[in-house]
Short mmCIF file of C-alpha atoms in Angstrom, two decimals:
data_model
loop_
_atom_site.label_atom_id
_atom_site.label_comp_id
_atom_site.label_asym_id
_atom_site.label_seq_id
_atom_site.Cartn_x
_atom_site.Cartn_y
_atom_site.Cartn_z
CA MET A 1003 -37.42 52.75 25.61
CA PHE A 1004 -36.91 48.99 25.99
CA LYS A 1005 -38.87 49.04 29.24
CA TRP A 1006 -41.82 50.65 27.46
CA LEU A 1007 -41.55 48.17 24.57
CA LYS A 1008 -41.49 45.23 26.96
CA SER A 1009 -44.55 46.57 28.77
CA PHE A 1010 -46.32 47.11 25.46
CA LEU A 1011 -45.58 43.57 24.26
CA ASN A 1012 -46.69 42.08 27.56
CA GLU A 1013 -49.96 44.03 27.39
CA LEU A 1014 -50.40 42.94 23.77
CA ASP A 1015 -49.83 39.30 24.65
CA GLU A 1016 -52.29 39.49 27.53
CA ILE A 1017 -55.04 41.03 25.41
CA ILE A 1018 -54.56 38.50 22.58
CA ASP A 1019 -54.53 35.51 24.98
CA ARG A 1020 -57.70 36.72 26.67
CA ASP A 1021 -59.69 37.30 23.47
CA PHE A 1022 -57.94 35.08 20.93
CA ARG A 1023 -61.16 33.39 19.74
CA CYS A 1024 -62.85 36.73 19.22
CA TYR A 1025 -59.91 38.12 17.24
CA ARG A 1026 -59.67 34.95 15.16
CA MET A 1027 -63.37 35.07 14.33
CA ASN A 1028 -63.12 38.77 13.42
CA PHE A 1029 -60.09 38.11 11.22
CA PHE A 1030 -61.71 35.36 9.17
CA THR A 1031 -65.01 37.23 8.98
CA LEU A 1032 -63.19 40.29 7.68
CA ILE A 1033 -61.37 38.17 5.09
CA SER A 1034 -64.75 36.96 3.82
CA ALA A 1035 -66.06 40.53 3.80
CA PHE A 1036 -63.09 41.76 1.76
CA ILE A 1037 -63.50 38.90 -0.73
CA VAL A 1038 -67.12 39.99 -1.23
CA LEU A 1039 -66.08 43.66 -1.37
CA ASN A 1040 -63.57 42.93 -4.14
CA ALA A 1041 -66.10 40.78 -6.01
CA VAL A 1042 -68.65 43.59 -5.92
CA GLY A 1043 -65.99 46.05 -7.06
CA GLY A 1044 -65.09 43.65 -9.88
CA VAL A 1045 -68.67 43.50 -11.10
CA ILE A 1046 -68.90 47.30 -11.09
CA LEU A 1047 -65.54 47.68 -12.90
CA ASN A 1048 -66.46 45.15 -15.59
CA LEU A 1049 -69.87 46.73 -16.15
CA HIS A 1050 -68.25 50.15 -16.43
CA GLN A 1051 -65.69 48.84 -18.92
CA ASN A 1052 -68.43 47.10 -20.92
CA THR A 1053 -70.43 50.35 -20.97
CA GLU A 1054 -67.43 52.32 -22.25
CA ASN A 1055 -66.89 49.73 -24.99
CA LEU A 1056 -70.55 49.99 -25.99
CA LYS A 1057 -70.21 53.77 -26.33
CA ASP A 1058 -67.78 53.19 -29.19
CA ASN A 1059 -70.76 51.83 -31.18
CA TYR A 1060 -72.50 55.20 -31.43
CA LYS A 1061 -71.74 55.55 -35.14
CA VAL A 1062 -73.07 57.01 -38.34
CA ARG A 1063 -71.62 56.43 -41.81
CA VAL A 1064 -71.10 59.32 -44.21
CA TYR A 1065 -70.83 58.56 -47.93
CA LEU A 1066 -68.82 61.10 -49.92
CA LYS A 1067 -69.56 62.56 -53.34
CA GLY A 1068 -67.43 61.82 -56.38
CA ASN A 1069 -63.79 60.85 -55.99
CA PRO A 1070 -62.34 63.27 -53.41
CA ASP A 1071 -58.57 63.59 -53.21
CA GLU A 1072 -56.55 63.03 -50.05
CA LYS A 1073 -56.23 66.75 -49.29
CA SER A 1074 -60.00 67.29 -49.46
CA ILE A 1075 -60.64 64.27 -47.25
CA ASN A 1076 -58.11 65.46 -44.65
CA GLU A 1077 -59.68 68.94 -44.58
CA PHE A 1078 -63.15 67.44 -44.19
CA GLU A 1079 -62.01 65.16 -41.37
CA GLY A 1080 -60.35 68.14 -39.68
CA LYS A 1081 -63.69 70.01 -39.70
CA LEU A 1082 -65.49 67.00 -38.22
CA LEU A 1083 -62.92 66.50 -35.47
CA GLU A 1084 -63.48 70.08 -34.35
CA LEU A 1085 -67.10 69.21 -33.52
CA PRO A 1086 -67.42 68.59 -29.73
CA GLU A 1087 -69.80 65.65 -30.22
CA VAL A 1088 -67.36 63.72 -32.47
CA ARG A 1089 -65.06 61.28 -30.67
CA HIS A 1090 -63.13 59.80 -33.59
CA MET A 1091 -63.60 58.59 -37.15
CA LYS A 1092 -62.36 56.10 -39.70
CA TYR A 1093 -62.04 56.68 -43.44
CA GLU A 1094 -62.60 53.82 -45.89
CA SER A 1095 -62.08 54.05 -49.62
CA LYS A 1096 -64.59 52.50 -51.97
CA GLU A 1097 -61.97 49.93 -52.99
CA VAL A 1098 -61.67 48.70 -49.41
CA GLU A 1099 -65.45 48.60 -49.03
CA LEU A 1100 -65.75 46.61 -52.25
CA ARG A 1101 -63.25 44.02 -51.00
CA GLU A 1102 -65.14 43.73 -47.72
CA LEU A 1103 -68.43 43.30 -49.60
CA GLU A 1104 -66.87 40.63 -51.82
CA ASP A 1105 -65.58 38.78 -48.74
CA ASP A 1106 -69.03 38.92 -47.14
CA LEU A 1107 -70.77 37.66 -50.29
CA GLY A 1108 -68.05 35.17 -51.21
CA ILE A 1109 -67.83 36.45 -54.78
CA ARG A 1110 -65.48 38.55 -56.90
CA LEU A 1111 -66.73 41.49 -58.95
CA PRO A 1112 -65.03 43.02 -62.02
CA LYS A 1113 -62.60 45.74 -60.94
CA GLY A 1114 -64.22 48.29 -63.23
CA ASN A 1115 -67.65 47.82 -61.64
CA ASN A 1116 -67.53 49.62 -58.29
CA PRO A 1117 -70.78 51.45 -57.54
CA LEU A 1118 -69.74 52.21 -53.97
CA SER A 1119 -68.58 55.54 -52.56
CA ASP A 1120 -65.77 56.54 -50.26
CA SER A 1121 -67.07 56.75 -46.71
CA ILE A 1122 -66.23 57.90 -43.21
CA SER A 1123 -67.48 56.13 -40.09
CA ILE A 1124 -68.04 58.71 -37.34
CA THR A 1125 -68.15 57.75 -33.67
CA PHE A 1126 -69.97 60.32 -31.56
CA ASP A 1127 -70.70 60.91 -27.87
CA GLY A 1128 -74.20 59.52 -27.47
CA TYR A 1129 -77.71 59.22 -28.80
CA ASP A 1130 -78.63 62.65 -27.44
CA LYS A 1131 -75.93 64.15 -29.70
CA LEU A 1132 -77.27 62.54 -32.89
CA GLU A 1133 -79.51 65.42 -33.95
CA LEU A 1134 -76.73 67.97 -33.36
CA LEU A 1135 -74.35 65.86 -35.44
CA ARG A 1136 -76.89 65.60 -38.24
CA GLN A 1137 -77.33 69.38 -38.30
CA ASN A 1138 -73.57 69.88 -38.61
CA LEU A 1139 -73.31 67.26 -41.35
CA ASP A 1140 -76.15 68.92 -43.30
CA LYS A 1141 -73.93 71.97 -43.66
CA GLU A 1142 -71.48 69.88 -45.70
CA ASP A 1143 -73.96 68.78 -48.37
CA ASN A 1144 -71.53 69.83 -51.12
CA PHE A 1145 -69.14 67.10 -49.96
CA ILE A 1146 -71.56 64.51 -48.53
CA LYS A 1147 -73.62 62.22 -50.74
CA GLU A 1148 -75.58 60.45 -47.99
CA VAL A 1149 -75.63 60.01 -44.21
CA TYR A 1150 -76.63 56.53 -43.09
CA VAL A 1151 -78.06 56.23 -39.57
CA ASP A 1152 -79.35 52.96 -38.11
CA ASN A 1153 -81.83 54.47 -35.66
CA GLU A 1154 -83.06 51.14 -34.33
CA GLN A 1155 -79.54 49.94 -33.57
CA LEU A 1156 -78.66 53.23 -31.86
CA GLN A 1157 -81.84 53.19 -29.75
CA ASN A 1158 -81.16 49.61 -28.62
CA LEU A 1159 -77.58 50.57 -27.82
CA ASN A 1160 -78.79 53.54 -25.81
CA LYS A 1161 -81.13 51.30 -23.79
CA ARG A 1162 -78.33 48.80 -23.04
CA ILE A 1163 -76.01 51.56 -21.84
CA ALA A 1164 -78.76 53.11 -19.70
CA LYS A 1165 -79.48 49.71 -18.11
CA ASN A 1166 -75.79 49.19 -17.36
CA GLN A 1167 -75.44 52.64 -15.79
CA THR A 1168 -78.57 52.12 -13.67
CA PHE A 1169 -77.34 48.70 -12.54
CA ILE A 1170 -73.93 50.12 -11.61
CA LYS A 1171 -75.56 52.86 -9.51
CA TYR A 1172 -77.93 50.57 -7.63
CA PHE A 1173 -75.35 47.78 -7.29
CA PHE A 1174 -72.98 50.29 -5.71
CA LEU A 1175 -75.64 51.54 -3.31
CA GLY A 1176 -77.13 48.09 -2.65
CA ALA A 1177 -74.00 45.97 -2.39
CA PHE A 1178 -70.72 47.92 -2.24
CA LEU A 1179 -71.65 50.41 0.48
CA PRO A 1180 -73.38 47.79 2.70
CA VAL A 1181 -70.26 45.57 2.63
CA VAL A 1182 -68.12 48.54 3.67
CA LEU A 1183 -70.57 49.28 6.50
CA ILE A 1184 -70.46 45.61 7.60
CA ILE A 1185 -66.66 45.78 7.76
CA PHE A 1186 -66.72 48.88 9.94
CA ASN A 1187 -69.53 47.45 12.07
CA LEU A 1188 -67.43 44.34 12.81
CA LEU A 1189 -64.61 46.53 14.01
CA HIS A 1190 -66.93 48.77 15.99
CA THR A 1191 -68.40 45.71 17.74
CA ASN A 1192 -64.88 44.60 18.63
CA ILE A 1193 -64.11 48.04 20.04
CA VAL A 1194 -67.29 48.09 22.13
CA LYS A 1195 -66.39 44.65 23.52
CA HIS A 1196 -63.16 46.02 24.99
CA SER A 1197 -64.43 49.40 26.08
CA ARG A 1198 -65.07 48.26 29.67
CA ASP A 1199 -61.50 46.97 30.07
CA ILE A 1200 -60.15 50.19 28.62
CA SER A 1201 -62.21 52.43 30.91
CA SER A 1202 -61.31 50.29 33.96
CA LYS A 1203 -57.59 50.68 33.34
CA ILE A 1204 -57.98 54.40 32.81
CA TYR A 1205 -60.05 54.65 36.01
CA MET A 1206 -57.27 52.85 37.92
CA GLY A 1207 -54.89 55.61 36.92
CA ASP A 1208 -53.11 54.15 33.86
CA ASN A 1209 -52.14 56.59 31.16
CA LYS A 1210 -54.94 56.66 28.59
CA LYS A 1211 -52.59 56.86 25.62
CA ASN A 1212 -50.57 53.85 26.75
CA VAL A 1213 -53.73 51.87 27.52
CA LEU A 1214 -55.12 52.40 24.02
CA LYS A 1215 -51.92 51.66 22.05
CA PRO A 1216 -52.18 47.82 22.17
CA TYR A 1217 -55.83 47.97 21.09
CA TYR A 1218 -54.94 50.29 18.22
CA PHE A 1219 -52.17 47.92 17.12
CA ILE A 1220 -54.31 44.77 17.26
CA SER A 1221 -57.23 46.41 15.51
CA ASP A 1222 -55.05 47.83 12.72
CA ALA A 1223 -53.17 44.54 12.29
CA ILE A 1224 -56.36 42.48 12.01
CA PHE A 1225 -57.95 44.95 9.61
CA THR A 1226 -54.90 45.34 7.34
CA GLY A 1227 -54.06 41.63 7.35
CA ALA A 1228 -57.65 40.66 6.51
CA ALA A 1229 -57.84 43.29 3.76
CA PHE A 1230 -54.78 42.05 1.92
CA THR A 1231 -55.49 38.36 2.54
CA GLY A 1232 -59.06 38.68 1.25
CA THR A 1233 -57.84 40.63 -1.77
CA LEU A 1234 -55.17 38.05 -2.67
CA ILE A 1235 -57.68 35.20 -2.36
CA PHE A 1236 -60.14 37.06 -4.59
CA LEU A 1237 -57.50 37.89 -7.23
CA ASN A 1238 -56.48 34.22 -7.48
CA PHE A 1239 -60.10 33.12 -7.92
CA TYR A 1240 -60.70 35.96 -10.39
CA GLU A 1241 -57.74 34.97 -12.57
CA VAL A 1242 -59.01 31.37 -12.79
CA PHE A 1243 -62.57 32.55 -13.49
CA ARG A 1244 -61.39 35.03 -16.12
CA LYS A 1245 -59.44 32.40 -18.06
CA GLU A 1246 -62.37 29.99 -18.02
CA PHE A 1247 -64.87 32.69 -19.00
CA ILE A 1248 -62.73 33.94 -21.91
CA ASN A 1249 -62.48 30.39 -23.23
CA TYR A 1250 -66.26 30.15 -22.98
CA ASP A 1251 -67.13 33.54 -24.48
CA ARG A 1252 -64.38 35.42 -26.32
CA ASP A 1253 -66.72 38.25 -27.37
CA TYR A 1254 -67.03 39.56 -23.81
CA ILE A 1255 -63.96 41.38 -22.50
CA LEU A 1256 -63.37 41.05 -18.78
CA SER A 1257 -61.11 43.46 -16.94
CA SER A 1258 -57.56 42.19 -16.61
CA THR A 1259 -56.20 40.94 -13.28
CA GLU A 1260 -53.88 43.97 -13.25
CA GLN A 1261 -56.89 46.31 -13.50
CA MET A 1262 -58.62 44.43 -10.71
CA LEU A 1263 -55.46 44.66 -8.59
CA VAL A 1264 -55.31 48.44 -9.04
CA LEU A 1265 -59.01 48.77 -8.11
CA ALA A 1266 -58.56 46.52 -5.07
CA LEU A 1267 -55.47 48.36 -3.84
CA VAL A 1268 -57.08 51.79 -4.25
CA THR A 1269 -60.20 50.63 -2.37
CA ILE A 1270 -58.18 49.03 0.42
CA LEU A 1271 -55.81 51.98 0.78
CA VAL A 1272 -58.74 54.40 1.03
CA ILE A 1273 -60.41 52.24 3.71
CA ILE A 1274 -57.13 51.70 5.58
CA CYS A 1275 -56.50 55.46 5.57
CA VAL A 1276 -59.99 56.12 6.95
CA PHE A 1277 -60.21 53.25 9.43
CA PRO A 1278 -57.48 54.26 11.95
CA PHE A 1279 -59.10 57.66 12.48
CA VAL A 1280 -62.52 56.07 12.97
CA SER A 1281 -61.31 53.30 15.31
CA ARG A 1282 -59.22 55.66 17.42
CA LYS A 1283 -62.11 58.08 17.74
CA ILE A 1284 -64.46 55.28 18.89
CA TYR A 1285 -61.88 53.87 21.32
CA ARG A 1286 -61.31 57.31 22.87
CA VAL A 1287 -65.04 57.97 23.17
CA LYS A 1288 -65.72 54.56 24.68
CA GLY A 1289 -62.83 54.98 27.07
CA ASP A 1290 -64.22 58.31 28.22
CA ASN A 1291 -67.85 57.24 28.52
CA GLN A 1292 -67.63 53.90 30.29
#
């Protein structure tokens, strides 16, 4: 066992000494590629999160008739929640609405003068569900006084969400996938560079499996080390950027560093799980064909 290990380490040392500059260049290039990969993933994650937040603004307000009691309101809300297009809702009494109106206007109205009605704000699944929701609300005309829909606001919201979704799709195809392909192309180029040495050793009678082991190890070590190094560098820059951006614009919510870390680790683990199979397949093919 120790004899094999010594031979393996000697072979490893020889390969690294011979192509140190090449490995160093590949390592730092891969670090840069993983920084870009994480940045692209960050843009996609933040756009997705922003899109999901925007979806919470698909709302209509329902004004209720008379002065319904708590039991009637709960039964009505239960009916609405059974509708597949309804996500959630919020009930507001006319007293709460009056206080909010007073705060907005900066005045105080006599307590006995409250022309407002109790209302329920309904959040639904999307603009394409609006007509279906209206039809279901029309069936409750004995309980509903008025349904207020801001069509212009909902149409603008729908356009913003559609733009975000389109951008995510094309950004993924135009940036994320190309970076992944660049990473694998760098490693493929490195494999091709050593294919002649590999085939020569196999031709001289060395065991193919033993010949390939040092190349597997070096390739995996460079790839894994670059992946985690690039990710850590990106996360540090992202944390600084996030703090500065939040101070600049508090209305825009950026994904937390923890969310970015989870995304980065999932992406890297998927690539690391795929890469060894790809690299070993290429090495074996190159070793056979040269």
